[in-house]
Short mmCIF file of N, CA and C in Angstrom, two decimals:
data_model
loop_
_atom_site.label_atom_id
_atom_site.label_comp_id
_atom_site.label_asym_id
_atom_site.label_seq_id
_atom_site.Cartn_x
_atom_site.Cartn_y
_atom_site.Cartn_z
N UNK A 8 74.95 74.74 142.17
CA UNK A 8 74.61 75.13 143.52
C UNK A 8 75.48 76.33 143.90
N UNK A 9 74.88 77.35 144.29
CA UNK A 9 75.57 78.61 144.94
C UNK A 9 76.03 78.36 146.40
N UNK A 10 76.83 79.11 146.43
CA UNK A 10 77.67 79.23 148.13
C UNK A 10 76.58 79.39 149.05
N UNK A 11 75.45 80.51 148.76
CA UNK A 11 74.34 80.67 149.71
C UNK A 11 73.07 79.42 149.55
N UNK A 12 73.30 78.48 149.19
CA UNK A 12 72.46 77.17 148.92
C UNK A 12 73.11 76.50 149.58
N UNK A 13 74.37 75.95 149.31
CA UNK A 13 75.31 75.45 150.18
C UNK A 13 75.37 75.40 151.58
N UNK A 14 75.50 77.08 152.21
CA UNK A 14 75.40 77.58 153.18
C UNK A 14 73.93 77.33 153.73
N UNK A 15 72.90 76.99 153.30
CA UNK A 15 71.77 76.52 153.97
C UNK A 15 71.41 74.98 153.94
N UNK A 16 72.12 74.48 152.74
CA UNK A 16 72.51 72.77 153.16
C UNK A 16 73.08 72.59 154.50
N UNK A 17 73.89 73.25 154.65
CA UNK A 17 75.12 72.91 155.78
C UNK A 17 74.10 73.17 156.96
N UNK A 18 73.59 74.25 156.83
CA UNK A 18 72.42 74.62 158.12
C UNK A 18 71.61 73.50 158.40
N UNK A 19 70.80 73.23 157.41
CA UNK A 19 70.29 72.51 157.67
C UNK A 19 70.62 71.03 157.67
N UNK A 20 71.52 70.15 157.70
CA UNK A 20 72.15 69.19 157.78
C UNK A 20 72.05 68.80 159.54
N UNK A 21 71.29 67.64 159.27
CA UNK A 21 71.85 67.16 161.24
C UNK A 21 73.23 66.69 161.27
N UNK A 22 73.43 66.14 162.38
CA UNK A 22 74.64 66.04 163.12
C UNK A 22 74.66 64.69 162.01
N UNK A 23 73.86 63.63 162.29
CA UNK A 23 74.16 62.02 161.75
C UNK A 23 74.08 62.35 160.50
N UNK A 24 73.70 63.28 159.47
CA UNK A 24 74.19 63.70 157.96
C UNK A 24 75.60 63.79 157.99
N UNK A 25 75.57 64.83 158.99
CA UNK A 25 77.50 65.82 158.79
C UNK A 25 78.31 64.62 159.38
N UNK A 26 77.74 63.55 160.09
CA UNK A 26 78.77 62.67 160.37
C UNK A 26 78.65 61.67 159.59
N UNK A 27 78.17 61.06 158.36
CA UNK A 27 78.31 60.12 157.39
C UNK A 27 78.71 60.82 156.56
N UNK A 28 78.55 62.22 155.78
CA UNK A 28 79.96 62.87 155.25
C UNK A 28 81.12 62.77 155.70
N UNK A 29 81.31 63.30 156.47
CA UNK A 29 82.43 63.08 156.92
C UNK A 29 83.20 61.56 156.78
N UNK A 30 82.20 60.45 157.44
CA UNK A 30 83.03 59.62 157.02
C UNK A 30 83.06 58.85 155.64
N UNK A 31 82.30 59.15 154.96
CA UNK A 31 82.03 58.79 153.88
C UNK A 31 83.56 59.65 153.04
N UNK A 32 84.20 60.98 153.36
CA UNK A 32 85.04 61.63 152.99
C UNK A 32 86.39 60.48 153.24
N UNK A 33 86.32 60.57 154.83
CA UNK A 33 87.75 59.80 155.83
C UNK A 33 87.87 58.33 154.58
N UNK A 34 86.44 57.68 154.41
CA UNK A 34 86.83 56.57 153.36
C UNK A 34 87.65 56.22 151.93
N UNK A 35 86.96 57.65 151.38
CA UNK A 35 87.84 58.00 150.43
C UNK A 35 89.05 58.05 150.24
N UNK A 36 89.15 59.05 151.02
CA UNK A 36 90.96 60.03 151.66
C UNK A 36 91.92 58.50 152.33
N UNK A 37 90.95 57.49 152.76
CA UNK A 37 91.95 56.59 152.80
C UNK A 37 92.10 55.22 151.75
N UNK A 38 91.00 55.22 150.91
CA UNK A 38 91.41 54.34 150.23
C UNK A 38 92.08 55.20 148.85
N UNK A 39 92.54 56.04 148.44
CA UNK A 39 93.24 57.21 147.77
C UNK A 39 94.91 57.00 148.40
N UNK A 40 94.94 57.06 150.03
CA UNK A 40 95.72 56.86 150.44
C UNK A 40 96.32 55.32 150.21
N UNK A 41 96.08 54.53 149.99
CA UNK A 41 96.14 53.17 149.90
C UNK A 41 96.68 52.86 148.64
N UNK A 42 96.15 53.71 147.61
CA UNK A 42 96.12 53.51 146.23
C UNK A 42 97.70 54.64 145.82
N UNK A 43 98.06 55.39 146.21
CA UNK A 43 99.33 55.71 146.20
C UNK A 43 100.23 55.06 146.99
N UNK A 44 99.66 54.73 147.99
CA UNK A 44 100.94 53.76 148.72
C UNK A 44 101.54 52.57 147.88
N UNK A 45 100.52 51.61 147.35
CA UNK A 45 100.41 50.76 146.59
C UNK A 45 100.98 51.25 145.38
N UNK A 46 100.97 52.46 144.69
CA UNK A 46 101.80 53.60 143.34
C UNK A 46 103.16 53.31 144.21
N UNK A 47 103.17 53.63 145.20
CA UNK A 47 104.88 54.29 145.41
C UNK A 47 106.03 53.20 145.62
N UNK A 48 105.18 51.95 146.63
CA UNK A 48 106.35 50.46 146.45
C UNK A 48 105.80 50.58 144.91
N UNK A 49 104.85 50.42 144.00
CA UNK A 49 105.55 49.95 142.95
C UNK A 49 106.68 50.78 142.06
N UNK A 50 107.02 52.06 142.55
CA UNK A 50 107.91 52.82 142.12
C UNK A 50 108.89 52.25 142.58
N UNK A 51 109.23 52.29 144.07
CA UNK A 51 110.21 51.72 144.66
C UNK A 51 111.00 50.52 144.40
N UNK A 52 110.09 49.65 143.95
CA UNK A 52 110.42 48.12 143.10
C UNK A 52 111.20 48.44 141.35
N UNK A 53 110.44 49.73 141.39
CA UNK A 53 111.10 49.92 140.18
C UNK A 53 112.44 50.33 140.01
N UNK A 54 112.54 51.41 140.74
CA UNK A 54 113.81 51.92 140.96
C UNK A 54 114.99 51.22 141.57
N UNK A 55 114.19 50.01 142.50
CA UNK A 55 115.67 49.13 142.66
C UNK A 55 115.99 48.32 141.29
N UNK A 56 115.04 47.81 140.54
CA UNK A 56 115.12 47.16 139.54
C UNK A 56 116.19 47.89 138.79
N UNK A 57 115.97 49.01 138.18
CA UNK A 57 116.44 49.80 137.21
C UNK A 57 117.67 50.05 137.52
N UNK A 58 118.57 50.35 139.28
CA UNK A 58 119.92 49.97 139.49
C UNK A 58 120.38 49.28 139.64
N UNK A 59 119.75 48.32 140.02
CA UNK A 59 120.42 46.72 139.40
C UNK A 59 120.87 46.46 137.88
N UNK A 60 119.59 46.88 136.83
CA UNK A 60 120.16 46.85 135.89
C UNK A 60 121.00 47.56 135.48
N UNK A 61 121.36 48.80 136.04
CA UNK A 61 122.14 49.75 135.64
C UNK A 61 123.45 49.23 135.93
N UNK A 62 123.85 48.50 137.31
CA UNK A 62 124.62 48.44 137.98
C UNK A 62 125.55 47.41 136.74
N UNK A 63 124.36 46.19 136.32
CA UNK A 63 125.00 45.46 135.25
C UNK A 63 125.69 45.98 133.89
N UNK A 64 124.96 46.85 133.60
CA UNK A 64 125.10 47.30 132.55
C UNK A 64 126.99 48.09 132.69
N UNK A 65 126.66 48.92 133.87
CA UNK A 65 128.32 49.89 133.93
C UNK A 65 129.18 48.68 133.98
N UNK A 66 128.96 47.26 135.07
CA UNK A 66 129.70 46.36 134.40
C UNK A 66 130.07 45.76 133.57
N UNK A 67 129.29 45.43 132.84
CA UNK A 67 129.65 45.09 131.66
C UNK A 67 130.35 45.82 130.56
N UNK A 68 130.15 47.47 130.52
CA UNK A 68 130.97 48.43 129.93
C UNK A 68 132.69 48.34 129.95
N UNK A 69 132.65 47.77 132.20
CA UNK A 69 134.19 48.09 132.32
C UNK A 69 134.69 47.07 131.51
N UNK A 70 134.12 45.94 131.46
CA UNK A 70 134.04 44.53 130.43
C UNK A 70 134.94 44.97 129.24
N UNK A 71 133.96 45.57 128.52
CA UNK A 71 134.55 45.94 127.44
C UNK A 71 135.30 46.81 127.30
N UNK A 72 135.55 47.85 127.83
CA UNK A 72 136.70 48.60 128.15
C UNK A 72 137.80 47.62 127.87
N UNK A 73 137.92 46.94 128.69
CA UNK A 73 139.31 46.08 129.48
C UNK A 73 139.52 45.14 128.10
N UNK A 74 138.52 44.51 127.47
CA UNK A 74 138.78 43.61 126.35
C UNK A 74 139.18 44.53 125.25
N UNK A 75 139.00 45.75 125.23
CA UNK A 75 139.57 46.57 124.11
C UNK A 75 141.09 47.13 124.05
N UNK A 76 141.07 47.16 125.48
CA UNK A 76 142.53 47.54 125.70
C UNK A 76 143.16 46.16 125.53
N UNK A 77 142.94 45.17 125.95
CA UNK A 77 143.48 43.78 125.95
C UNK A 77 143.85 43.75 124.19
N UNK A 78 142.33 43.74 123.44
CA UNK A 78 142.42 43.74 121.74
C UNK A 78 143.61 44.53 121.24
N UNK A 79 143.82 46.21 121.58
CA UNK A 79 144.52 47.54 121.13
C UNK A 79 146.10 46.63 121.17
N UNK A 80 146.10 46.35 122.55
CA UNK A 80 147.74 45.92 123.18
C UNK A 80 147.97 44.08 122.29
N UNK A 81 147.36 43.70 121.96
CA UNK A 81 147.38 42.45 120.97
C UNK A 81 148.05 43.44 120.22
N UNK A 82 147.16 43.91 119.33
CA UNK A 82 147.48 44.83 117.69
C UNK A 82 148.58 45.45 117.61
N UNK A 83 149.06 46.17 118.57
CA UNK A 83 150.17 46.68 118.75
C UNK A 83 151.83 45.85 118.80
N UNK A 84 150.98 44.76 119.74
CA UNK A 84 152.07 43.63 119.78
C UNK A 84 152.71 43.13 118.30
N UNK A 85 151.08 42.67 117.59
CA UNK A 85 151.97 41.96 116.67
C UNK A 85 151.67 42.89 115.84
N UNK A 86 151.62 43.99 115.19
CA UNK A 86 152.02 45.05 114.60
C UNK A 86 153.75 45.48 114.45
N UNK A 87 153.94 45.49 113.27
CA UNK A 87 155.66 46.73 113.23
C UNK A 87 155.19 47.91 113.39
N UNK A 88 156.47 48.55 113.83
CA UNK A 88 156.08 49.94 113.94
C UNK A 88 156.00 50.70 113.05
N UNK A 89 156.09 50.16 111.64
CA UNK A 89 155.65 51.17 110.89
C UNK A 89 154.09 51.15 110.96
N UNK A 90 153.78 49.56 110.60
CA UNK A 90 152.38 49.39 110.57
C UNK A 90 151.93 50.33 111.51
N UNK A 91 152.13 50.20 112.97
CA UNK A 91 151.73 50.61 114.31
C UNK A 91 151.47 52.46 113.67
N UNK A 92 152.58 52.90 112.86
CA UNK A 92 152.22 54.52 112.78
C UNK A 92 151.46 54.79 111.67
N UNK A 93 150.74 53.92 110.64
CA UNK A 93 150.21 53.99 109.81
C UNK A 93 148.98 53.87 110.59
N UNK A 94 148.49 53.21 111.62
CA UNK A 94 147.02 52.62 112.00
C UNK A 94 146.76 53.94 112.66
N UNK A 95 147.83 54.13 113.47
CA UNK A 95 147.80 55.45 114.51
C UNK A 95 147.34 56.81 113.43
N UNK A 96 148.13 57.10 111.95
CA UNK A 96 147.71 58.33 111.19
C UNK A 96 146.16 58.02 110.82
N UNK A 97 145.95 56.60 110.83
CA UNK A 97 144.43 56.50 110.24
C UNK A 97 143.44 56.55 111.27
N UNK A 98 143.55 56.26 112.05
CA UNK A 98 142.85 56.62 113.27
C UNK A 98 142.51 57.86 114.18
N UNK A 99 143.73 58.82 113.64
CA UNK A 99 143.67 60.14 114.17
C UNK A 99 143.25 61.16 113.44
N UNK A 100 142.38 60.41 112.09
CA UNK A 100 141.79 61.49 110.99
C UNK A 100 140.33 61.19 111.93
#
């Protein structure tokens, strides 16, 4: 269909045509609208999800952090210090 076909649809179109387009459009445009709303909480659900898990996760890191230093300061303890500078040269290759 050309612009000048178009342009004589539109002419000739009554009022109760151009107004069931129209809403036949408004229906669309809102159930479209509906259907991203419905997209975006489920984003939103997601994204709290995902810092929650995140949130666990950095905890659990400091976790292990802390049990490594706890492990290091064991080793050291019952380590001699020679041992202690032998682990230290092998560790710093």
């Amino acid at each position: 269909m050309t612009s000048d076909d178009e342009e004589v649809t539109i002419q000739t179109m009554t009022a109760a045509e151009f107004d069931e387009r129209i809403l036949a459009a408004n229906e669309r445009l809102a159930a479209e609208a509906e259907t991203m709303q419905e997209q975006n909480n489920t984003l939103r659900g997601l994204v709290g999800r995902y810092r929650d898990y995140l949130t666990r996760l950095e905890a659990t890191l400091d976790e292990l952090r802390a049990e490594r230093e706890r492990m290091d300061a064991e080793v050291r303890r019952l380590l001699s210090p020679e041992e202690q500078a032998t682990l230290k040269s092998i560790t710093a290759r």
